[in-house]
Tab-separated table of C-alpha atoms in Angstrom:
chain	number	residue	atom	x	y	z
A	1	LYS	CA	203.844	218.316	53.799
A	2	LEU	CA	200.625	218.118	51.832
A	3	CYS	CA	198.726	216.711	54.824
A	4	GLU	CA	200.104	219.433	57.091
A	5	GLY	CA	199.176	222.100	54.519
A	6	ILE	CA	195.615	220.774	54.189
A	7	LEU	CA	195.150	220.692	57.960
A	8	ASN	CA	196.454	224.288	58.277
A	9	ILE	CA	193.797	225.405	55.774
A	10	LEU	CA	191.097	223.422	57.583
A	11	GLU	CA	192.012	225.069	60.891
A	12	LYS	CA	190.961	228.471	59.495
A	13	ASP	CA	187.344	229.274	58.703
A	14	THR	CA	187.072	228.771	54.956
A	15	LYS	CA	184.172	228.301	52.558
A	16	THR	CA	182.238	225.003	52.722
A	17	SER	CA	183.265	224.012	49.175
A	18	CYS	CA	186.945	224.556	50.053
A	19	GLN	CA	186.573	222.482	53.254
A	20	VAL	CA	184.931	219.617	51.325
A	21	ALA	CA	187.715	219.635	48.687
A	22	CYS	CA	190.442	219.629	51.379
A	23	LEU	CA	188.750	216.813	53.315
A	24	GLU	CA	188.280	214.723	50.158
A	25	ALA	CA	192.018	215.041	49.429
A	26	LEU	CA	192.867	214.179	53.044
A	27	ARG	CA	190.542	211.152	52.931
A	28	ILE	CA	192.439	209.780	49.909
A	29	LEU	CA	195.821	210.507	51.503
A	30	SER	CA	194.801	208.963	54.841
A	31	ARG	CA	194.520	205.515	53.207
A	32	ASP	CA	198.338	205.467	53.157
A	33	LYS	CA	199.779	204.556	56.553
A	34	LYS	CA	203.107	206.246	55.763
A	35	VAL	CA	201.664	209.785	55.581
A	36	LEU	CA	199.657	209.534	58.784
A	37	VAL	CA	202.390	210.661	61.213
A	38	PRO	CA	201.622	214.429	60.872
A	39	VAL	CA	197.872	213.803	60.975
A	40	THR	CA	197.831	211.814	64.209
A	41	THR	CA	198.473	214.611	66.677
A	42	LYS	CA	196.024	215.897	69.255
A	43	ARG	CA	195.673	219.249	67.499
A	44	ASN	CA	194.952	217.760	64.079
A	45	MET	CA	192.501	215.168	65.428
A	46	GLN	CA	190.654	218.006	67.195
A	47	ILE	CA	190.446	219.980	63.915
A	48	LEU	CA	188.748	217.006	62.237
A	49	MET	CA	186.475	216.421	65.240
A	50	ARG	CA	185.402	220.080	65.171
A	51	LEU	CA	184.562	219.808	61.447
A	52	ALA	CA	182.595	216.613	62.151
A	53	LYS	CA	180.553	218.567	64.762
A	54	LEU	CA	181.799	216.220	67.485
A	55	ASP	CA	183.092	218.878	69.880
A	56	THR	CA	179.825	220.843	70.185
A	57	VAL	CA	177.533	219.229	72.715
A	58	GLU	CA	174.626	221.690	72.449
A	59	ASP	CA	174.802	222.713	68.787
A	60	PRO	CA	171.975	220.953	66.877
A	61	LEU	CA	172.328	219.739	63.280
A	62	GLU	CA	170.446	222.478	61.470
A	63	ARG	CA	172.504	223.793	58.570
A	64	VAL	CA	172.070	221.246	55.790
A	65	SER	CA	174.827	222.988	53.782
A	66	GLU	CA	177.354	221.812	56.419
A	67	PHE	CA	176.378	218.133	56.136
A	68	PRO	CA	178.889	217.273	53.346
A	69	VAL	CA	181.716	218.660	55.539
A	70	ILE	CA	180.580	216.560	58.525
A	71	VAL	CA	180.395	213.410	56.353
A	72	GLU	CA	183.851	213.939	54.808
A	73	ALA	CA	185.422	214.677	58.229
A	74	LEU	CA	183.912	211.434	59.614
A	75	LYS	CA	185.263	209.494	56.612
A	76	CYS	CA	188.741	210.919	57.261
A	77	LEU	CA	188.523	209.926	60.930
A	78	CYS	CA	187.453	206.396	59.898
A	79	ASN	CA	190.555	205.976	57.695
A	80	ILE	CA	192.923	207.548	60.214
A	81	ILE	CA	191.696	205.466	63.182
A	82	PHE	CA	191.679	202.284	61.102
A	83	ASN	CA	195.271	202.806	59.940
A	84	SER	CA	196.949	204.326	63.007
A	85	ALA	CA	197.495	202.860	66.479
A	86	VAL	CA	198.477	206.365	67.705
A	87	ALA	CA	195.090	207.720	66.570
A	88	GLN	CA	193.326	204.853	68.363
A	89	LYS	CA	195.026	205.838	71.651
A	90	LEU	CA	194.284	209.529	71.048
A	91	SER	CA	190.595	208.784	70.446
A	92	LEU	CA	190.419	207.300	73.944
A	93	GLU	CA	192.162	210.357	75.395
A	94	LEU	CA	189.883	212.776	73.501
A	95	ASN	CA	186.763	210.805	74.547
A	96	LEU	CA	185.742	210.324	70.924
A	97	ALA	CA	183.250	207.514	71.668
A	98	ALA	CA	181.140	209.760	73.942
A	99	MET	CA	181.100	212.496	71.279
A	100	LEU	CA	180.008	210.008	68.607
A	101	CYS	CA	177.141	208.812	70.838
A	102	ASN	CA	176.133	212.443	71.331
A	103	LEU	CA	176.155	213.079	67.548
A	104	LEU	CA	174.066	209.942	67.061
A	105	GLU	CA	171.487	211.369	69.486
A	106	LYS	CA	171.394	214.591	67.431
A	107	CYS	CA	170.672	212.560	64.276
A	108	LYS	CA	167.538	211.089	65.849
A	109	ASP	CA	164.371	211.870	63.852
A	110	ARG	CA	166.254	214.295	61.576
A	111	GLN	CA	165.988	214.339	57.788
A	112	PHE	CA	168.974	214.102	55.391
A	113	VAL	CA	171.325	212.793	58.086
A	114	ASP	CA	171.595	209.163	56.888
A	115	ASP	CA	175.192	209.608	55.668
A	116	ILE	CA	176.263	211.292	58.911
A	117	LYS	CA	174.601	208.532	60.933
A	118	CYS	CA	176.165	205.799	58.786
A	119	PHE	CA	179.765	207.035	59.198
A	120	ASP	CA	179.205	207.855	62.879
A	121	LEU	CA	178.172	204.190	63.363
A	122	ARG	CA	181.109	202.966	61.269
A	123	LEU	CA	183.503	204.946	63.444
A	124	LEU	CA	181.924	203.478	66.602
A	125	PHE	CA	182.307	200.008	65.065
A	126	LEU	CA	186.013	200.615	64.303
A	127	LEU	CA	186.726	202.029	67.765
A	128	SER	CA	184.986	199.134	69.521
A	129	LEU	CA	186.789	196.654	67.253
A	130	LEU	CA	190.295	198.073	67.691
A	131	HIS	CA	190.192	199.143	71.352
A	132	THR	CA	188.781	196.931	74.119
A	133	ASP	CA	188.798	199.866	76.591
A	134	ILE	CA	186.413	201.768	74.324
A	135	ARG	CA	184.212	198.653	74.116
A	136	SER	CA	183.807	198.538	77.902
A	137	GLN	CA	183.389	202.355	78.067
A	138	LEU	CA	180.550	202.136	75.537
A	139	ARG	CA	178.908	199.282	77.402
A	140	GLN	CA	179.217	200.649	80.952
A	141	GLU	CA	179.402	204.464	80.887
A	142	LEU	CA	177.741	205.554	77.646
A	143	GLN	CA	174.714	203.210	77.497
A	144	GLY	CA	176.132	202.124	74.148
A	145	VAL	CA	173.799	199.133	73.812
A	146	GLN	CA	170.761	201.398	74.210
A	147	VAL	CA	172.044	204.145	71.884
A	148	LEU	CA	173.045	201.681	69.138
A	149	THR	CA	169.809	199.690	69.477
A	150	GLN	CA	167.820	202.898	68.956
A	151	ALA	CA	169.938	203.727	65.879
A	152	LEU	CA	169.245	200.239	64.484
A	153	GLU	CA	165.529	200.559	65.226
A	154	SER	CA	165.243	203.902	63.412
A	155	SER	CA	167.258	202.598	60.389
A	156	LEU	CA	164.764	199.738	60.021
A	157	SER	CA	161.717	202.001	60.768
A	158	VAL	CA	160.331	199.458	63.245
A	159	ARG	CA	156.690	199.912	64.329
A	160	TRP	CA	155.408	198.000	67.363
A	161	THR	CA	152.124	196.178	67.971
A	162	GLU	CA	153.021	195.071	71.508
A	163	GLU	CA	156.104	195.069	73.784
A	164	TYR	CA	158.343	192.646	71.876
A	165	LYS	CA	156.374	192.335	68.648
A	166	ALA	CA	156.965	194.481	65.566
A	167	VAL	CA	154.457	194.996	62.755
A	168	GLU	CA	154.847	192.421	59.957
A	169	ASP	CA	154.117	194.183	56.689
A	170	ARG	CA	154.475	191.851	53.695
A	171	ASP	CA	153.876	194.673	51.172
A	172	ARG	CA	156.536	196.958	52.598
A	173	PRO	CA	159.111	198.048	49.977
A	174	PRO	CA	162.751	196.919	50.489
A	175	LEU	CA	165.072	199.172	52.493
A	176	SER	CA	167.049	201.757	50.540
A	177	LEU	CA	170.816	201.273	50.154
A	178	GLN	CA	171.477	204.025	52.740
A	179	GLU	CA	169.068	202.530	55.300
A	180	THR	CA	170.596	199.070	54.782
A	181	ASP	CA	174.160	200.384	55.218
A	182	CYS	CA	173.133	202.240	58.405
A	183	ALA	CA	171.515	199.092	59.806
A	184	ILE	CA	174.591	196.975	58.951
A	185	GLU	CA	176.977	199.437	60.653
A	186	ALA	CA	174.734	199.515	63.758
A	187	LEU	CA	174.628	195.688	63.852
A	188	LYS	CA	178.433	195.450	63.601
A	189	ALA	CA	178.989	198.025	66.363
A	190	LEU	CA	176.399	196.302	68.592
A	191	PHE	CA	178.137	192.965	68.009
A	192	ASN	CA	181.410	194.349	69.452
A	193	VAL	CA	179.713	196.070	72.385
A	194	THR	CA	177.662	192.990	73.382
A	195	LEU	CA	180.509	190.453	73.237
A	196	ASP	CA	180.615	188.364	76.461
A	197	SER	CA	176.993	189.246	77.266
A	198	TRP	CA	175.662	185.688	77.485
A	199	ASN	CA	175.248	186.026	81.247
A	200	VAL	CA	172.332	188.361	82.076
A	201	HIS	CA	172.162	189.486	85.695
A	202	SER	CA	169.366	192.036	85.945
A	203	LYS	CA	165.784	192.509	84.807
A	204	SER	CA	166.653	195.677	82.850
A	205	GLU	CA	169.435	193.849	80.973
A	206	SER	CA	167.034	191.042	80.158
A	207	HIS	CA	164.504	193.592	78.821
A	208	GLN	CA	167.223	195.293	76.757
A	209	PHE	CA	168.265	192.021	75.086
A	210	ARG	CA	164.656	190.893	74.501
A	211	TYR	CA	163.941	194.250	72.880
A	212	MET	CA	167.076	193.860	70.718
A	213	ALA	CA	166.085	190.304	69.730
A	214	ALA	CA	162.639	191.572	68.666
A	215	ILE	CA	164.306	194.194	66.433
A	216	LEU	CA	166.631	191.500	65.032
A	217	ARG	CA	163.616	189.320	64.239
A	218	HIS	CA	162.173	192.266	62.288
A	219	CYS	CA	165.577	192.633	60.599
A	220	LEU	CA	165.447	188.988	59.412
A	221	LEU	CA	162.000	189.613	57.893
A	222	THR	CA	163.294	192.706	56.072
A	223	THR	CA	164.860	192.778	52.602
A	224	GLY	CA	167.510	195.139	51.263
A	225	PRO	CA	167.817	196.736	47.807
A	226	THR	CA	169.682	193.708	46.336
A	227	GLU	CA	170.025	190.020	47.179
A	228	ASP	CA	173.657	190.483	48.274
A	229	LYS	CA	172.756	193.388	50.578
A	230	THR	CA	169.898	191.359	52.085
A	231	GLU	CA	172.308	188.492	52.760
A	232	GLU	CA	174.845	190.869	54.359
A	233	LEU	CA	172.100	192.402	56.532
A	234	HIS	CA	170.843	188.960	57.643
A	235	SER	CA	174.397	187.690	58.231
A	236	ASN	CA	175.163	190.582	60.616
A	237	ALA	CA	171.806	190.118	62.374
A	238	ILE	CA	172.639	186.422	62.924
A	239	ASN	CA	176.097	187.304	64.297
A	240	LEU	CA	174.476	189.679	66.801
A	241	LEU	CA	171.774	187.142	67.739
A	242	SER	CA	174.635	184.806	68.746
A	243	ASN	CA	175.563	187.364	71.456
A	244	VAL	CA	171.996	187.595	72.801
A	245	PRO	CA	171.502	185.404	75.916
A	246	VAL	CA	169.666	182.281	74.787
A	247	SER	CA	166.874	182.805	77.358
A	248	CYS	CA	165.925	186.030	75.507
A	249	LEU	CA	165.612	184.332	72.102
A	250	ASP	CA	162.034	183.218	72.784
A	251	VAL	CA	160.893	186.483	71.129
A	252	LEU	CA	161.997	185.066	67.749
A	253	ILE	CA	158.717	183.153	67.785
A	254	SER	CA	155.358	184.531	68.903
A	255	PRO	CA	151.721	183.411	69.021
A	256	SER	CA	150.421	183.563	65.472
A	257	SER	CA	147.209	185.340	64.517
A	258	GLN	CA	145.067	183.747	61.825
A	259	GLU	CA	145.882	186.084	58.935
A	260	GLU	CA	149.495	186.746	59.882
A	261	THR	CA	151.649	183.995	58.411
A	262	ASP	CA	151.591	180.704	56.588
A	263	ILE	CA	154.614	179.361	58.526
A	264	LYS	CA	153.171	178.140	61.814
A	265	TYR	CA	153.918	175.411	64.326
A	266	ASN	CA	151.849	174.726	67.452
A	267	GLY	CA	150.085	178.066	66.894
A	268	MET	CA	153.439	179.944	66.829
A	269	ASN	CA	154.718	182.193	64.047
A	270	MET	CA	157.892	180.495	62.746
A	271	ARG	CA	158.754	182.835	59.885
A	272	ALA	CA	162.032	184.075	61.416
A	273	ILE	CA	163.179	180.494	62.149
A	274	GLN	CA	162.390	179.484	58.560
A	275	ILE	CA	164.531	182.385	57.308
A	276	LEU	CA	167.411	181.168	59.527
A	277	LEU	CA	167.060	177.640	58.104
A	278	ASP	CA	166.984	178.944	54.513
A	279	PHE	CA	170.044	181.094	55.250
A	280	MET	CA	171.882	178.055	56.673
A	281	GLU	CA	171.103	175.929	53.602
A	282	LYS	CA	172.184	178.741	51.266
A	283	ARG	CA	175.514	178.985	53.098
A	284	ILE	CA	176.032	175.194	52.903
A	285	ASP	CA	175.312	175.302	49.141
A	286	LYS	CA	177.954	178.029	48.691
A	287	GLY	CA	180.534	175.381	49.512
A	288	SER	CA	183.256	177.724	50.844
A	289	SER	CA	184.154	179.883	53.886
A	290	TYR	CA	182.169	177.593	56.159
A	291	ARG	CA	183.924	178.779	59.300
A	292	GLU	CA	182.974	182.468	58.864
A	293	GLY	CA	179.760	182.024	56.908
A	294	LEU	CA	178.107	178.911	58.307
A	295	THR	CA	179.208	178.319	61.915
A	296	PRO	CA	177.432	181.426	63.383
A	297	VAL	CA	174.009	180.393	62.053
A	298	LEU	CA	174.549	176.726	62.996
A	299	SER	CA	175.615	177.703	66.545
A	300	LEU	CA	172.593	179.970	66.896
A	301	LEU	CA	170.154	177.288	65.702
A	302	THR	CA	171.783	174.702	68.010
A	303	GLU	CA	171.359	176.955	71.077
A	304	CYS	CA	167.755	177.810	70.121
A	305	CYS	CA	166.928	174.092	69.740
A	306	ARG	CA	168.593	173.208	73.023
A	307	THR	CA	166.561	175.739	75.006
A	308	HIS	CA	163.245	176.252	73.190
A	309	ARG	CA	161.137	173.154	72.596
A	310	ASN	CA	158.853	174.604	69.895
A	311	ILE	CA	161.826	175.788	67.839
A	312	ARG	CA	163.497	172.364	68.118
A	313	LYS	CA	160.387	170.467	67.087
A	314	PHE	CA	159.738	172.792	64.114
A	315	ILE	CA	163.372	172.503	62.891
A	316	LYS	CA	163.450	168.730	63.403
A	317	ALA	CA	160.352	168.353	61.234
A	318	GLN	CA	162.230	170.237	58.479
A	319	VAL	CA	165.738	168.805	58.846
A	320	LEU	CA	165.126	165.271	60.154
A	321	PRO	CA	161.648	164.238	58.984
A	322	PRO	CA	160.580	160.621	59.739
A	323	LEU	CA	162.766	158.221	57.719
A	324	ARG	CA	161.077	156.452	54.814
A	325	ASP	CA	163.756	155.745	52.193
A	326	VAL	CA	166.851	154.106	53.700
A	327	SER	CA	168.266	152.679	50.472
A	328	ASN	CA	170.885	155.478	50.163
A	329	ARG	CA	173.666	156.417	52.568
A	330	PRO	CA	172.733	159.379	54.836
A	331	GLU	CA	175.384	161.608	53.199
A	332	VAL	CA	174.130	160.963	49.644
A	333	GLY	CA	171.390	163.256	48.327
A	334	THR	CA	170.181	166.858	48.215
A	335	THR	CA	168.077	167.190	51.367
A	336	VAL	CA	169.198	169.393	54.283
A	337	ARG	CA	169.884	166.212	56.310
A	338	ASN	CA	172.204	164.858	53.559
A	339	LYS	CA	174.064	168.176	53.395
A	340	LEU	CA	174.542	168.357	57.179
A	341	VAL	CA	175.661	164.710	57.418
A	342	ARG	CA	178.314	165.429	54.749
A	343	LEU	CA	179.593	168.265	56.969
A	344	MET	CA	180.059	165.788	59.858
A	345	THR	CA	183.222	164.514	58.136
A	346	HIS	CA	184.440	167.942	56.933
A	347	VAL	CA	188.190	168.667	57.158
A	348	ASP	CA	187.621	171.802	59.274
A	349	LEU	CA	187.267	170.590	62.859
A	350	GLY	CA	185.072	173.525	63.961
A	351	VAL	CA	182.601	173.051	61.095
A	352	LYS	CA	182.513	169.292	61.632
A	353	GLN	CA	181.837	169.663	65.369
A	354	ILE	CA	179.047	172.249	65.093
A	355	ALA	CA	177.230	170.337	62.305
A	356	ALA	CA	177.334	167.145	64.399
A	357	GLU	CA	176.280	169.017	67.548
A	358	PHE	CA	173.281	170.559	65.728
A	359	LEU	CA	172.014	167.151	64.571
A	360	PHE	CA	172.711	165.625	68.023
A	361	VAL	CA	170.595	168.329	69.721
A	362	LEU	CA	167.792	167.778	67.171
A	363	CYS	CA	167.888	164.107	68.236
A	364	LYS	CA	167.577	165.289	71.888
A	365	GLU	CA	171.160	164.092	72.487
A	366	ARG	CA	170.122	160.453	72.171
A	367	VAL	CA	172.818	158.332	70.529
A	368	ASP	CA	170.470	155.715	69.054
A	369	SER	CA	168.356	158.441	67.444
A	370	LEU	CA	171.433	160.192	65.973
A	371	LEU	CA	172.779	156.914	64.547
A	372	LYS	CA	169.435	156.265	62.878
A	373	TYR	CA	169.769	159.483	60.851
A	374	THR	CA	173.540	159.637	60.283
A	375	GLY	CA	175.080	156.161	60.571
A	376	TYR	CA	177.809	155.233	63.090
A	377	GLY	CA	180.677	156.146	60.745
A	378	ASN	CA	179.611	159.796	60.367
A	379	ALA	CA	178.768	160.227	64.055
A	380	ALA	CA	181.903	158.522	65.461
A	381	GLY	CA	183.882	161.783	65.823
A	382	LEU	CA	181.207	163.479	67.942
A	383	LEU	CA	180.506	160.362	70.012
A	384	ALA	CA	184.213	159.800	70.722
A	385	ALA	CA	184.601	163.438	71.818
A	386	ARG	CA	181.585	163.078	74.127
A	387	GLY	CA	182.574	159.640	75.453
A	388	LEU	CA	179.368	158.152	74.059
A	389	LEU	CA	180.715	155.542	71.616
A	390	ALA	CA	178.977	152.820	73.605
A	391	GLY	CA	175.603	154.612	73.383
A	392	GLY	CA	173.508	156.522	75.931
A	393	ARG	CA	172.635	160.213	75.784
A	394	GLY	CA	174.102	163.670	76.410
A	395	ASP	CA	173.920	165.823	79.545
A	396	HIS	CA	170.863	167.941	78.717
A	397	TRP	CA	167.336	166.937	79.618
A	398	TYR	CA	164.632	167.047	76.930
A	399	SER	CA	160.914	166.301	77.080
A	400	ASP	CA	159.749	162.841	75.958
A	401	ASP	CA	158.568	162.452	72.395
A	402	GLU	CA	156.248	159.932	70.827
A	403	ASP	CA	157.760	157.239	68.562
A	404	THR	CA	158.258	158.732	65.085
A	405	ASP	CA	159.468	155.623	63.235
A	406	THR	CA	157.598	155.045	59.976
A	407	GLU	CA	156.360	151.606	58.910
A	408	GLU	CA	158.909	151.635	56.048
A	409	TYR	CA	161.765	152.252	58.498
A	410	LYS	CA	160.560	149.572	60.931
A	411	SER	CA	160.391	146.918	58.205
A	412	ALA	CA	163.850	147.835	56.837
A	413	LYS	CA	165.533	148.223	60.278
A	414	PRO	CA	166.903	144.652	60.645
A	415	ASN	CA	168.875	145.004	57.389
A	416	ILE	CA	170.251	148.526	57.942
A	417	ASN	CA	174.048	148.642	58.268
A	418	LEU	CA	174.643	150.622	61.468
A	419	ILE	CA	178.039	151.866	60.297
A	420	THR	CA	176.905	153.346	56.972
A	421	GLY	CA	173.316	154.028	58.053
A	422	HIS	CA	171.638	152.602	54.939
A	423	LEU	CA	169.935	149.419	53.757
A	424	GLU	CA	172.251	146.714	52.461
A	425	GLU	CA	171.421	143.378	50.861
A	426	PRO	CA	172.236	140.470	53.211
A	427	MET	CA	175.768	139.201	52.461
A	428	PRO	CA	176.224	135.464	51.750
A	429	ASN	CA	177.847	133.544	54.619
A	430	PRO	CA	181.469	132.924	53.487
A	431	MET	CA	181.667	129.723	55.583
A	432	ASP	CA	178.927	127.978	53.572
A	433	GLU	CA	181.368	127.069	50.758
A	434	MET	CA	184.305	126.071	53.020
A	435	THR	CA	185.527	122.572	53.801
A	436	GLU	CA	186.235	121.606	57.430
A	437	GLU	CA	190.027	121.977	56.822
A	438	GLN	CA	189.551	125.546	55.503
A	439	LYS	CA	187.413	126.453	58.498
A	440	GLU	CA	190.063	125.074	60.849
A	441	TYR	CA	192.788	127.045	59.016
A	442	GLU	CA	190.801	130.329	59.331
A	443	ALA	CA	190.141	129.648	63.019
A	444	MET	CA	193.884	129.145	63.729
A	445	LYS	CA	194.671	132.345	61.810
A	446	LEU	CA	192.249	134.181	64.088
A	447	VAL	CA	193.791	132.642	67.229
A	448	ASN	CA	197.283	133.776	66.104
A	449	MET	CA	196.019	137.310	65.455
A	450	PHE	CA	194.441	137.500	68.958
A	451	ASP	CA	197.691	136.214	70.421
A	452	LYS	CA	199.714	138.906	68.625
A	453	LEU	CA	197.238	141.563	69.688
A	454	SER	CA	197.301	140.607	73.380
A	455	ARG	CA	201.113	140.486	73.390
């Protein structure tokens, strides 16, 4: 009854303060699924859409006094669509996604619209998450990728020096909380809309994804108002980068000018790749939620290494530097290699597989090279799955590298236990102390065991 009463008031033209109060009450009520039945009708959804300025195509956003009403109406729609399957179907019927894209266009280059933009993007994220039809409508009919990419670009205030290269400003202040939230909502909506986009068919699509990857690189170099917000921003950027076709990820690195960065490799600026590596290590150190938190960044780094030689060589130098000390097992220690080798025997199959795959790709899918860094015991799961227990290499072709074995490794190599991957003292020969009778007894025992085994 209360919901119905509020919506009856909202249908009439009342004062702004009254509308805001009614919408605030409705927003709190709409968190309860049980009271949503009267709200989720075509008429009532249209009332809220009118208040959110979604039904007026031509009307620009000029009256700042109306902004609180628009924001509250969008918040109500977010709750209602999240909690009601009926509302999700109605939003498709009422073409809500197209109206939200239109409102997003109106927000372009306008002041004081950050809140409107943020909840508009959140609503697009929810619609594309809960309804696959809306996802394909956004992608195909509404140029959703373009509209959302522009929203992300303006939230991050990207400035360009050349086609796929944004200005790197070290002294730039962190993003505000509002800007960060807007960027995060845009990243989440883009993630849904670009799912299944690994296969690029046209030149314009390729340009669109390269452009997006360049913005995402800028996003990785940007900080938010707090450490947690920065991590959330980077996490969502990494998730979206996983949807970008791997051929378009070359824009993550670019030729480095002299004054630009201290993280270089082969004359390329590797700052974004370093941030990805630091993010990965931070997530490993957290020690929990590996599947959600760690596998996206590991998958992304694996694909980058498989396709882009400079990225692979830079990461290998960081993760698998030439071996010097082989006195400890590969899984013991605090280096990134030790941490990744420990993950190779993790209980979660997905985590275990992607950690092993990452190291295997860094070793150019050569079994002997992988065993050198991890030991046979840690690598057995991956090698068995690939049918490579007897040695050899994977399916992908990689360029030849020079020999990177250190003198220390070469001298220790004959005494390294291949199973554990570390240096062991030579064991005494147990037969030295035996009499001939004892040797004969052990030999017969062995014969009997072989006999049992063959039978």
